[in-house]
């Protein structure tokens, strides 16, 4: 990995480079995606089936688009029973963590006759998109579905692309069954997003779409936003490690590569106060790459977006980390908890040498659907709140309103909205 001194110039250049990976930078695909969305919106199943044949070489129709109970039962026989047990353990951890995020409705009555409150209601139908092929990750099924289940969403549907023979990845089906998905449909790509956003004869319209996907899926979610809620328009995966001279270079290198293997656009960055550590980590990454199955992808990822930045001190390192606002942030320092207090922007923070990033991907419980491309400055991980609506409650007695009606009328009149003022005034004529 390249080793660079951390300066204002190198930090600025790095940020410019990372931002180019955003889905918002792939405008050349937008017209294609918009055409797909429009065709599904207008022709519904007809377009969905034709596009599935075109892109997945699979003959899907109204009779076979929905996954059956028999197909789910078959999936259980196709995967390692120990893996099923692990998924159930992971699901329990994810559920327990997200249950802590739940809020209750509340009512606040006052003696003057005023009643204010907030009613919390889950959305009715949630849609989850799950990629197929090499990008089929059962962990993402658990992470997208279980917060919705905890929130109380009554109907959860899932779409995922079939292979040419109409089969779905068995791990995906088992994860969906464990998580409690109600309906699974064989549809992928931008056409599946459009089907969930607008509804077809086979696939119901949903209130919110979550889940990862390629650039076409990301742009389709962007195009449908407003007709339906979405989680985010996610960019490629990223990891940033903050480390001092106490860090184990082998651990650091292994953690950087855990994200670099996702794809050639993934970013892996180490910011350290130790040049000696920087050099050791660079050597360790070379050793690991020769041993790992996705070594070619890792090499290209590091060539494109892999950096080791040497900072003058931890204050400078933390400042750069806050500006990058990484999806995953590991802190491997003598006192990681003290450094954490200075972090303002990160999707998820991992503290200490035994809290490597894959712990969050698979097992610990916090959600691994995280903000990318610097959006951790204003977005949060997927959570229970994403599946809840908050409705305000207002009730005033005549006595309570009589004490403030002239103030309300004045406010409305100053804004030139006399009908607003009259709506209050007529009650005291």
GROMACS .gro file of C-alpha atoms in nm, residues 22-407:
model
  386
   22UNK     CA    1  -2.054   0.794  -0.513
   23UNK     CA    2  -2.355   0.665  -0.709
   24UNK     CA    3  -2.432   1.031  -0.774
   25UNK     CA    4  -2.127   1.032  -1.003
   26UNK     CA    5  -2.264   0.767  -1.240
   27UNK     CA    6  -2.502   0.982  -1.440
   28UNK     CA    7  -2.436   0.790  -1.762
   29UNK     CA    8  -2.654   0.506  -1.631
   30UNK     CA    9  -2.945   0.722  -1.518
   31UNK     CA   10  -3.128   0.728  -1.851
   32UNK     CA   11  -3.120   0.348  -1.876
   33UNK     CA   12  -3.247   0.315  -1.520
   34UNK     CA   13  -3.519   0.576  -1.572
   35UNK     CA   14  -3.642   0.389  -1.879
   36UNK     CA   15  -3.659   0.063  -1.682
   37UNK     CA   16  -3.848   0.231  -1.397
   38UNK     CA   17  -4.092   0.397  -1.636
   39UNK     CA   18  -4.164   0.073  -1.823
   40UNK     CA   19  -4.240  -0.119  -1.501
   41UNK     CA   20  -4.453   0.166  -1.371
   42UNK     CA   21  -4.660   0.171  -1.690
   43UNK     CA   22  -4.669  -0.196  -1.795
   44UNK     CA   23  -4.626  -0.360  -1.454
   45UNK     CA   24  -4.590  -0.741  -1.474
   46UNK     CA   25  -4.549  -0.740  -1.851
   47UNK     CA   26  -4.237  -0.522  -1.829
   48UNK     CA   27  -4.109  -0.695  -1.515
   49UNK     CA   28  -4.123  -1.040  -1.675
   50UNK     CA   29  -3.965  -0.919  -1.999
   51UNK     CA   30  -3.679  -0.749  -1.815
   52UNK     CA   31  -3.619  -1.058  -1.601
   53UNK     CA   32  -3.589  -1.262  -1.919
   54UNK     CA   33  -3.354  -1.005  -2.069
   55UNK     CA   34  -3.118  -0.957  -1.774
   56UNK     CA   35  -3.144  -1.288  -1.584
   57UNK     CA   36  -3.231  -1.520  -1.876
   58UNK     CA   37  -3.513  -1.658  -1.662
   59UNK     CA   38  -3.874  -1.722  -1.764
   60UNK     CA   39  -4.078  -1.575  -1.479
   61UNK     CA   40  -4.456  -1.540  -1.478
   62UNK     CA   41  -4.739  -1.487  -1.229
   63UNK     CA   42  -4.746  -1.857  -1.145
   64UNK     CA   43  -4.380  -1.894  -1.047
   65UNK     CA   44  -4.263  -1.547  -0.941
   66UNK     CA   45  -4.333  -1.605  -0.571
   67UNK     CA   46  -4.105  -1.841  -0.378
   68UNK     CA   47  -4.299  -2.134  -0.235
   69UNK     CA   48  -4.277  -2.301   0.106
   70UNK     CA   49  -4.138  -2.607  -0.071
   71UNK     CA   50  -3.852  -2.401  -0.218
   72UNK     CA   51  -3.767  -2.265   0.127
   73UNK     CA   52  -3.772  -2.616   0.276
   74UNK     CA   53  -3.541  -2.734  -0.001
   75UNK     CA   54  -3.302  -2.447   0.073
   76UNK     CA   55  -3.255  -2.576   0.429
   77UNK     CA   56  -3.130  -2.907   0.287
   78UNK     CA   57  -2.877  -2.728   0.066
   79UNK     CA   58  -2.676  -2.549   0.332
   80UNK     CA   59  -2.467  -2.658   0.628
   81UNK     CA   60  -2.684  -2.708   0.941
   82UNK     CA   61  -2.410  -2.543   1.148
   83UNK     CA   62  -2.447  -2.233   0.929
   84UNK     CA   63  -2.821  -2.230   1.004
   85UNK     CA   64  -2.741  -2.235   1.376
   86UNK     CA   65  -2.495  -1.947   1.336
   87UNK     CA   66  -2.752  -1.741   1.144
   88UNK     CA   67  -3.007  -1.796   1.420
   89UNK     CA   68  -2.753  -1.684   1.683
   90UNK     CA   69  -2.672  -1.376   1.477
   91UNK     CA   70  -3.044  -1.301   1.433
   92UNK     CA   71  -3.094  -1.317   1.810
   93UNK     CA   72  -2.810  -1.066   1.866
   94UNK     CA   73  -2.943  -0.830   1.599
   95UNK     CA   74  -3.295  -0.847   1.742
   96UNK     CA   75  -3.176  -0.782   2.097
   97UNK     CA   76  -2.972  -0.478   1.992
   98UNK     CA   77  -3.254  -0.323   1.789
   99UNK     CA   78  -3.512  -0.380   2.064
  100UNK     CA   79  -3.317  -0.121   2.267
  101UNK     CA   80  -3.399   0.136   1.998
  102UNK     CA   81  -3.777   0.115   2.036
  103UNK     CA   82  -3.973   0.423   2.143
  104UNK     CA   83  -4.322   0.449   2.290
  105UNK     CA   84  -4.606   0.684   2.207
  106UNK     CA   85  -4.658   0.952   2.469
  107UNK     CA   86  -4.928   1.193   2.589
  108UNK     CA   87  -4.864   1.504   2.800
  109UNK     CA   88  -5.181   1.653   2.954
  110UNK     CA   89  -5.164   1.985   3.137
  111UNK     CA   90  -5.394   2.140   3.396
  112UNK     CA   91  -5.490   2.424   3.158
  113UNK     CA   92  -5.668   2.181   2.924
  114UNK     CA   93  -5.382   2.134   2.679
  115UNK     CA   94  -5.299   1.784   2.560
  116UNK     CA   95  -4.995   1.722   2.340
  117UNK     CA   96  -4.845   1.394   2.237
  118UNK     CA   97  -4.680   1.175   1.980
  119UNK     CA   98  -4.824   0.858   1.830
  120UNK     CA   99  -4.568   0.610   1.696
  121UNK     CA  100  -4.686   0.371   1.427
  122UNK     CA  101  -4.488   0.123   1.215
  123UNK     CA  102  -4.507   0.146   0.839
  124UNK     CA  103  -4.743  -0.114   0.693
  125UNK     CA  104  -4.538  -0.278   0.417
  126UNK     CA  105  -4.159  -0.292   0.396
  127UNK     CA  106  -3.968  -0.410   0.089
  128UNK     CA  107  -3.618  -0.558   0.104
  129UNK     CA  108  -3.392  -0.592  -0.198
  130UNK     CA  109  -3.131  -0.868  -0.184
  131UNK     CA  110  -2.866  -0.904  -0.458
  132UNK     CA  111  -2.808  -1.240  -0.623
  133UNK     CA  112  -2.510  -1.419  -0.773
  134UNK     CA  113  -2.172  -1.361  -0.610
  135UNK     CA  114  -2.314  -1.070  -0.407
  136UNK     CA  115  -2.571  -1.285  -0.222
  137UNK     CA  116  -2.514  -1.211   0.145
  138UNK     CA  117  -2.750  -1.373   0.400
  139UNK     CA  118  -2.618  -1.132   0.664
  140UNK     CA  119  -2.774  -0.840   0.476
  141UNK     CA  120  -3.110  -1.017   0.481
  142UNK     CA  121  -3.098  -1.033   0.861
  143UNK     CA  122  -2.982  -0.672   0.894
  144UNK     CA  123  -3.258  -0.534   0.669
  145UNK     CA  124  -3.548  -0.744   0.793
  146UNK     CA  125  -3.503  -0.770   1.170
  147UNK     CA  126  -3.524  -0.394   1.250
  148UNK     CA  127  -3.852  -0.387   1.057
  149UNK     CA  128  -3.979  -0.687   1.254
  150UNK     CA  129  -3.881  -0.522   1.583
  151UNK     CA  130  -4.058  -0.202   1.473
  152UNK     CA  131  -4.378  -0.399   1.417
  153UNK     CA  132  -4.404  -0.385   1.038
  154UNK     CA  133  -4.692  -0.620   0.957
  155UNK     CA  134  -4.590  -0.725   0.605
  156UNK     CA  135  -4.234  -0.764   0.481
  157UNK     CA  136  -4.166  -0.864   0.122
  158UNK     CA  137  -3.834  -0.943  -0.041
  159UNK     CA  138  -3.719  -0.938  -0.402
  160UNK     CA  139  -3.404  -1.110  -0.523
  161UNK     CA  140  -3.289  -1.209  -0.874
  162UNK     CA  141  -3.320  -1.574  -0.981
  163UNK     CA  142  -3.061  -1.763  -1.179
  164UNK     CA  143  -3.139  -1.885  -1.530
  165UNK     CA  144  -3.318  -2.191  -1.394
  166UNK     CA  145  -3.535  -1.986  -1.159
  167UNK     CA  146  -3.346  -2.081  -0.842
  168UNK     CA  147  -3.265  -1.846  -0.554
  169UNK     CA  148  -2.948  -1.862  -0.344
  170UNK     CA  149  -3.037  -2.108  -0.063
  171UNK     CA  150  -2.856  -1.901   0.203
  172UNK     CA  151  -3.071  -1.603   0.111
  173UNK     CA  152  -3.391  -1.807   0.144
  174UNK     CA  153  -3.296  -1.956   0.481
  175UNK     CA  154  -3.194  -1.614   0.618
  176UNK     CA  155  -3.524  -1.469   0.500
  177UNK     CA  156  -3.716  -1.749   0.671
  178UNK     CA  157  -3.523  -1.705   0.996
  179UNK     CA  158  -3.580  -1.329   0.989
  180UNK     CA  159  -3.952  -1.365   0.922
  181UNK     CA  160  -3.999  -1.237   0.566
  182UNK     CA  161  -4.363  -1.283   0.463
  183UNK     CA  162  -4.327  -1.302   0.084
  184UNK     CA  163  -4.028  -1.357  -0.146
  185UNK     CA  164  -4.039  -1.271  -0.517
  186UNK     CA  165  -3.800  -1.366  -0.797
  187UNK     CA  166  -3.707  -1.027  -0.938
  188UNK     CA  167  -3.383  -0.832  -0.945
  189UNK     CA  168  -3.218  -0.514  -1.063
  190UNK     CA  169  -3.379  -0.176  -1.122
  191UNK     CA  170  -3.698  -0.350  -1.235
  192UNK     CA  171  -3.746  -0.506  -0.891
  193UNK     CA  172  -3.706  -0.168  -0.722
  194UNK     CA  173  -3.965  -0.016  -0.957
  195UNK     CA  174  -4.203  -0.307  -0.894
  196UNK     CA  175  -4.189  -0.249  -0.517
  197UNK     CA  176  -4.211   0.129  -0.555
  198UNK     CA  177  -4.520   0.133  -0.778
  199UNK     CA  178  -4.665  -0.216  -0.747
  200UNK     CA  179  -4.749  -0.467  -1.020
  201UNK     CA  180  -5.015  -0.736  -1.055
  202UNK     CA  181  -4.776  -0.977  -0.877
  203UNK     CA  182  -4.569  -0.761  -0.642
  204UNK     CA  183  -4.738  -0.525  -0.394
  205UNK     CA  184  -4.644  -0.159  -0.359
  206UNK     CA  185  -4.442  -0.105  -0.043
  207UNK     CA  186  -4.394   0.194   0.185
  208UNK     CA  187  -4.016   0.167   0.216
  209UNK     CA  188  -3.736  -0.009   0.026
  210UNK     CA  189  -3.411  -0.108   0.194
  211UNK     CA  190  -3.119  -0.322   0.091
  212UNK     CA  191  -2.793  -0.308  -0.106
  213UNK     CA  192  -2.739  -0.351  -0.478
  214UNK     CA  193  -2.530  -0.252  -0.778
  215UNK     CA  194  -2.525   0.091  -0.942
  216UNK     CA  195  -2.850   0.021  -1.130
  217UNK     CA  196  -3.029  -0.071  -0.808
  218UNK     CA  197  -2.888   0.238  -0.632
  219UNK     CA  198  -2.999   0.469  -0.912
  220UNK     CA  199  -3.342   0.305  -0.927
  221UNK     CA  200  -3.389   0.373  -0.555
  222UNK     CA  201  -3.287   0.732  -0.618
  223UNK     CA  202  -3.536   0.760  -0.908
  224UNK     CA  203  -3.822   0.615  -0.699
  225UNK     CA  204  -3.755   0.817  -0.386
  226UNK     CA  205  -4.062   1.026  -0.307
  227UNK     CA  206  -4.299   0.765  -0.443
  228UNK     CA  207  -4.157   0.539  -0.175
  229UNK     CA  208  -3.916   0.585   0.115
  230UNK     CA  209  -3.567   0.435   0.089
  231UNK     CA  210  -3.286   0.366   0.333
  232UNK     CA  211  -3.005   0.537   0.141
  233UNK     CA  212  -2.819   0.542  -0.189
  234UNK     CA  213  -2.522   0.340  -0.077
  235UNK     CA  214  -2.178   0.366  -0.229
  236UNK     CA  215  -1.893   0.113  -0.221
  237UNK     CA  216  -1.772  -0.024   0.112
  238UNK     CA  217  -1.501   0.154   0.311
  239UNK     CA  218  -1.290   0.114   0.621
  240UNK     CA  219  -1.067   0.358   0.806
  241UNK     CA  220  -0.828   0.244   1.080
  242UNK     CA  221  -0.688   0.492   1.333
  243UNK     CA  222  -0.376   0.343   1.490
  244UNK     CA  223  -0.073   0.439   1.695
  245UNK     CA  224   0.255   0.257   1.759
  246UNK     CA  225   0.083   0.007   1.992
  247UNK     CA  226  -0.126  -0.149   1.715
  248UNK     CA  227  -0.053  -0.497   1.580
  249UNK     CA  228   0.042  -0.448   1.211
  250UNK     CA  229  -0.086  -0.793   1.118
  251UNK     CA  230  -0.429  -0.719   1.266
  252UNK     CA  231  -0.441  -0.380   1.095
  253UNK     CA  232  -0.351  -0.526   0.755
  254UNK     CA  233  -0.609  -0.805   0.790
  255UNK     CA  234  -0.881  -0.556   0.881
  256UNK     CA  235  -0.804  -0.324   0.589
  257UNK     CA  236  -0.827  -0.614   0.346
  258UNK     CA  237  -1.158  -0.731   0.492
  259UNK     CA  238  -1.323  -0.439   0.313
  260UNK     CA  239  -1.093  -0.415   0.012
  261UNK     CA  240  -1.213  -0.758  -0.101
  262UNK     CA  241  -1.570  -0.633  -0.160
  263UNK     CA  242  -1.498  -0.477  -0.498
  264UNK     CA  243  -1.249  -0.265  -0.689
  265UNK     CA  244  -1.415   0.059  -0.570
  266UNK     CA  245  -1.390  -0.026  -0.200
  267UNK     CA  246  -1.159   0.197   0.003
  268UNK     CA  247  -0.920   0.092   0.280
  269UNK     CA  248  -0.736   0.366   0.468
  270UNK     CA  249  -0.496   0.359   0.761
  271UNK     CA  250  -0.416   0.682   0.944
  272UNK     CA  251  -0.134   0.635   1.191
  273UNK     CA  252   0.107   0.837   1.399
  274UNK     CA  253   0.378   0.571   1.351
  275UNK     CA  254   0.581   0.547   1.029
  276UNK     CA  255   0.720   0.216   1.151
  277UNK     CA  256   0.368   0.075   1.181
  278UNK     CA  257   0.285   0.212   0.835
  279UNK     CA  258   0.574   0.026   0.678
  280UNK     CA  259   0.495  -0.299   0.860
  281UNK     CA  260   0.128  -0.284   0.762
  282UNK     CA  261   0.219  -0.228   0.398
  283UNK     CA  262   0.436  -0.542   0.402
  284UNK     CA  263   0.170  -0.746   0.582
  285UNK     CA  264  -0.093  -0.657   0.322
  286UNK     CA  265   0.134  -0.791   0.048
  287UNK     CA  266   0.173  -1.121   0.236
  288UNK     CA  267  -0.200  -1.158   0.291
  289UNK     CA  268  -0.295  -1.078  -0.068
  290UNK     CA  269  -0.094  -1.375  -0.196
  291UNK     CA  270  -0.291  -1.605   0.036
  292UNK     CA  271  -0.647  -1.475  -0.009
  293UNK     CA  272  -0.901  -1.604  -0.263
  294UNK     CA  273  -1.002  -1.253  -0.377
  295UNK     CA  274  -0.645  -1.129  -0.406
  296UNK     CA  275  -0.694  -0.980  -0.753
  297UNK     CA  276  -0.990  -0.771  -0.640
  298UNK     CA  277  -0.803  -0.663  -0.325
  299UNK     CA  278  -0.498  -0.557  -0.527
  300UNK     CA  279  -0.706  -0.340  -0.760
  301UNK     CA  280  -0.903  -0.193  -0.470
  302UNK     CA  281  -0.584  -0.094  -0.289
  303UNK     CA  282  -0.435   0.042  -0.610
  304UNK     CA  283  -0.742   0.260  -0.660
  305UNK     CA  284  -0.843   0.360  -0.307
  306UNK     CA  285  -0.593   0.213  -0.060
  307UNK     CA  286  -0.390   0.462   0.146
  308UNK     CA  287  -0.165   0.470   0.450
  309UNK     CA  288  -0.148   0.825   0.584
  310UNK     CA  289   0.119   0.918   0.839
  311UNK     CA  290   0.001   1.193   1.075
  312UNK     CA  291   0.214   1.416   1.296
  313UNK     CA  292  -0.004   1.341   1.600
  314UNK     CA  293  -0.336   1.182   1.698
  315UNK     CA  294  -0.516   1.517   1.691
  316UNK     CA  295  -0.432   1.556   1.322
  317UNK     CA  296  -0.531   1.193   1.259
  318UNK     CA  297  -0.869   1.237   1.430
  319UNK     CA  298  -0.937   1.557   1.238
  320UNK     CA  299  -0.880   1.372   0.909
  321UNK     CA  300  -1.099   1.081   1.022
  322UNK     CA  301  -1.384   1.319   1.102
  323UNK     CA  302  -1.355   1.481   0.762
  324UNK     CA  303  -1.357   1.146   0.581
  325UNK     CA  304  -1.655   1.025   0.794
  326UNK     CA  305  -1.595   0.661   0.711
  327UNK     CA  306  -1.854   0.386   0.698
  328UNK     CA  307  -1.644   0.167   0.930
  329UNK     CA  308  -1.393   0.318   1.173
  330UNK     CA  309  -1.156   0.104   1.379
  331UNK     CA  310  -0.957   0.261   1.663
  332UNK     CA  311  -0.645   0.062   1.751
  333UNK     CA  312  -0.460   0.284   1.997
  334UNK     CA  313  -0.331   0.263   2.353
  335UNK     CA  314  -0.659   0.417   2.476
  336UNK     CA  315  -0.926   0.369   2.207
  337UNK     CA  316  -1.208   0.490   2.432
  338UNK     CA  317  -1.039   0.825   2.483
  339UNK     CA  318  -0.987   0.867   2.108
  340UNK     CA  319  -1.351   0.770   2.045
  341UNK     CA  320  -1.474   1.070   2.242
  342UNK     CA  321  -1.322   1.294   1.974
  343UNK     CA  322  -1.490   1.117   1.682
  344UNK     CA  323  -1.786   1.311   1.544
  345UNK     CA  324  -1.859   1.132   1.218
  346UNK     CA  325  -1.855   0.757   1.150
  347UNK     CA  326  -2.109   0.491   1.056
  348UNK     CA  327  -1.985   0.237   1.312
  349UNK     CA  328  -1.691   0.252   1.552
  350UNK     CA  329  -1.491  -0.056   1.650
  351UNK     CA  330  -1.278  -0.024   1.963
  352UNK     CA  331  -0.968  -0.231   2.039
  353UNK     CA  332  -0.778  -0.506   1.865
  354UNK     CA  333  -1.042  -0.774   1.921
  355UNK     CA  334  -1.325  -0.573   1.767
  356UNK     CA  335  -1.247  -0.617   1.399
  357UNK     CA  336  -1.495  -0.495   1.139
  358UNK     CA  337  -1.642  -0.837   1.040
  359UNK     CA  338  -1.773  -0.866   1.397
  360UNK     CA  339  -2.018  -0.591   1.304
  361UNK     CA  340  -2.090  -0.735   0.961
  362UNK     CA  341  -2.213  -1.066   1.091
  363UNK     CA  342  -2.269  -1.109   1.458
  364UNK     CA  343  -2.247  -0.840   1.725
  365UNK     CA  344  -2.596  -0.697   1.671
  366UNK     CA  345  -2.561  -0.333   1.552
  367UNK     CA  346  -2.673  -0.287   1.193
  368UNK     CA  347  -2.421  -0.320   0.913
  369UNK     CA  348  -2.628  -0.108   0.672
  370UNK     CA  349  -2.420   0.207   0.720
  371UNK     CA  350  -2.377   0.551   0.561
  372UNK     CA  351  -2.100   0.569   0.299
  373UNK     CA  352  -1.912   0.834   0.100
  374UNK     CA  353  -1.895   1.083   0.386
  375UNK     CA  354  -2.271   1.073   0.452
  376UNK     CA  355  -2.204   0.964   0.810
  377UNK     CA  356  -2.184   1.338   0.870
  378UNK     CA  357  -2.565   1.346   0.853
  379UNK     CA  358  -2.699   0.988   0.817
  380UNK     CA  359  -2.726   0.703   1.068
  381UNK     CA  360  -2.707   0.325   1.036
  382UNK     CA  361  -3.031   0.148   0.942
  383UNK     CA  362  -3.235   0.123   1.262
  384UNK     CA  363  -3.581   0.072   1.404
  385UNK     CA  364  -3.670   0.439   1.355
  386UNK     CA  365  -3.646   0.384   0.979
  387UNK     CA  366  -3.959   0.172   1.000
  388UNK     CA  367  -4.160   0.394   1.234
  389UNK     CA  368  -4.373   0.701   1.168
  390UNK     CA  369  -4.426   0.969   1.430
  391UNK     CA  370  -4.762   1.148   1.431
  392UNK     CA  371  -4.822   1.459   1.643
  393UNK     CA  372  -5.130   1.480   1.870
  394UNK     CA  373  -5.283   1.816   1.966
  395UNK     CA  374  -5.589   1.883   2.179
  396UNK     CA  375  -5.687   2.216   2.342
  397UNK     CA  376  -5.991   2.287   2.558
  398UNK     CA  377  -6.186   2.613   2.508
  399UNK     CA  378  -6.020   2.761   2.815
  400UNK     CA  379  -5.673   2.669   2.694
  401UNK     CA  380  -5.734   2.815   2.348
  402UNK     CA  381  -5.895   3.132   2.488
  403UNK     CA  382  -5.569   3.225   2.659
  404UNK     CA  383  -5.366   3.223   2.336
  405UNK     CA  384  -5.615   3.279   2.051
  406UNK     CA  385  -5.523   3.642   1.994
  407UNK     CA  386  -5.155   3.548   1.961
   0.00000   0.00000   0.00000
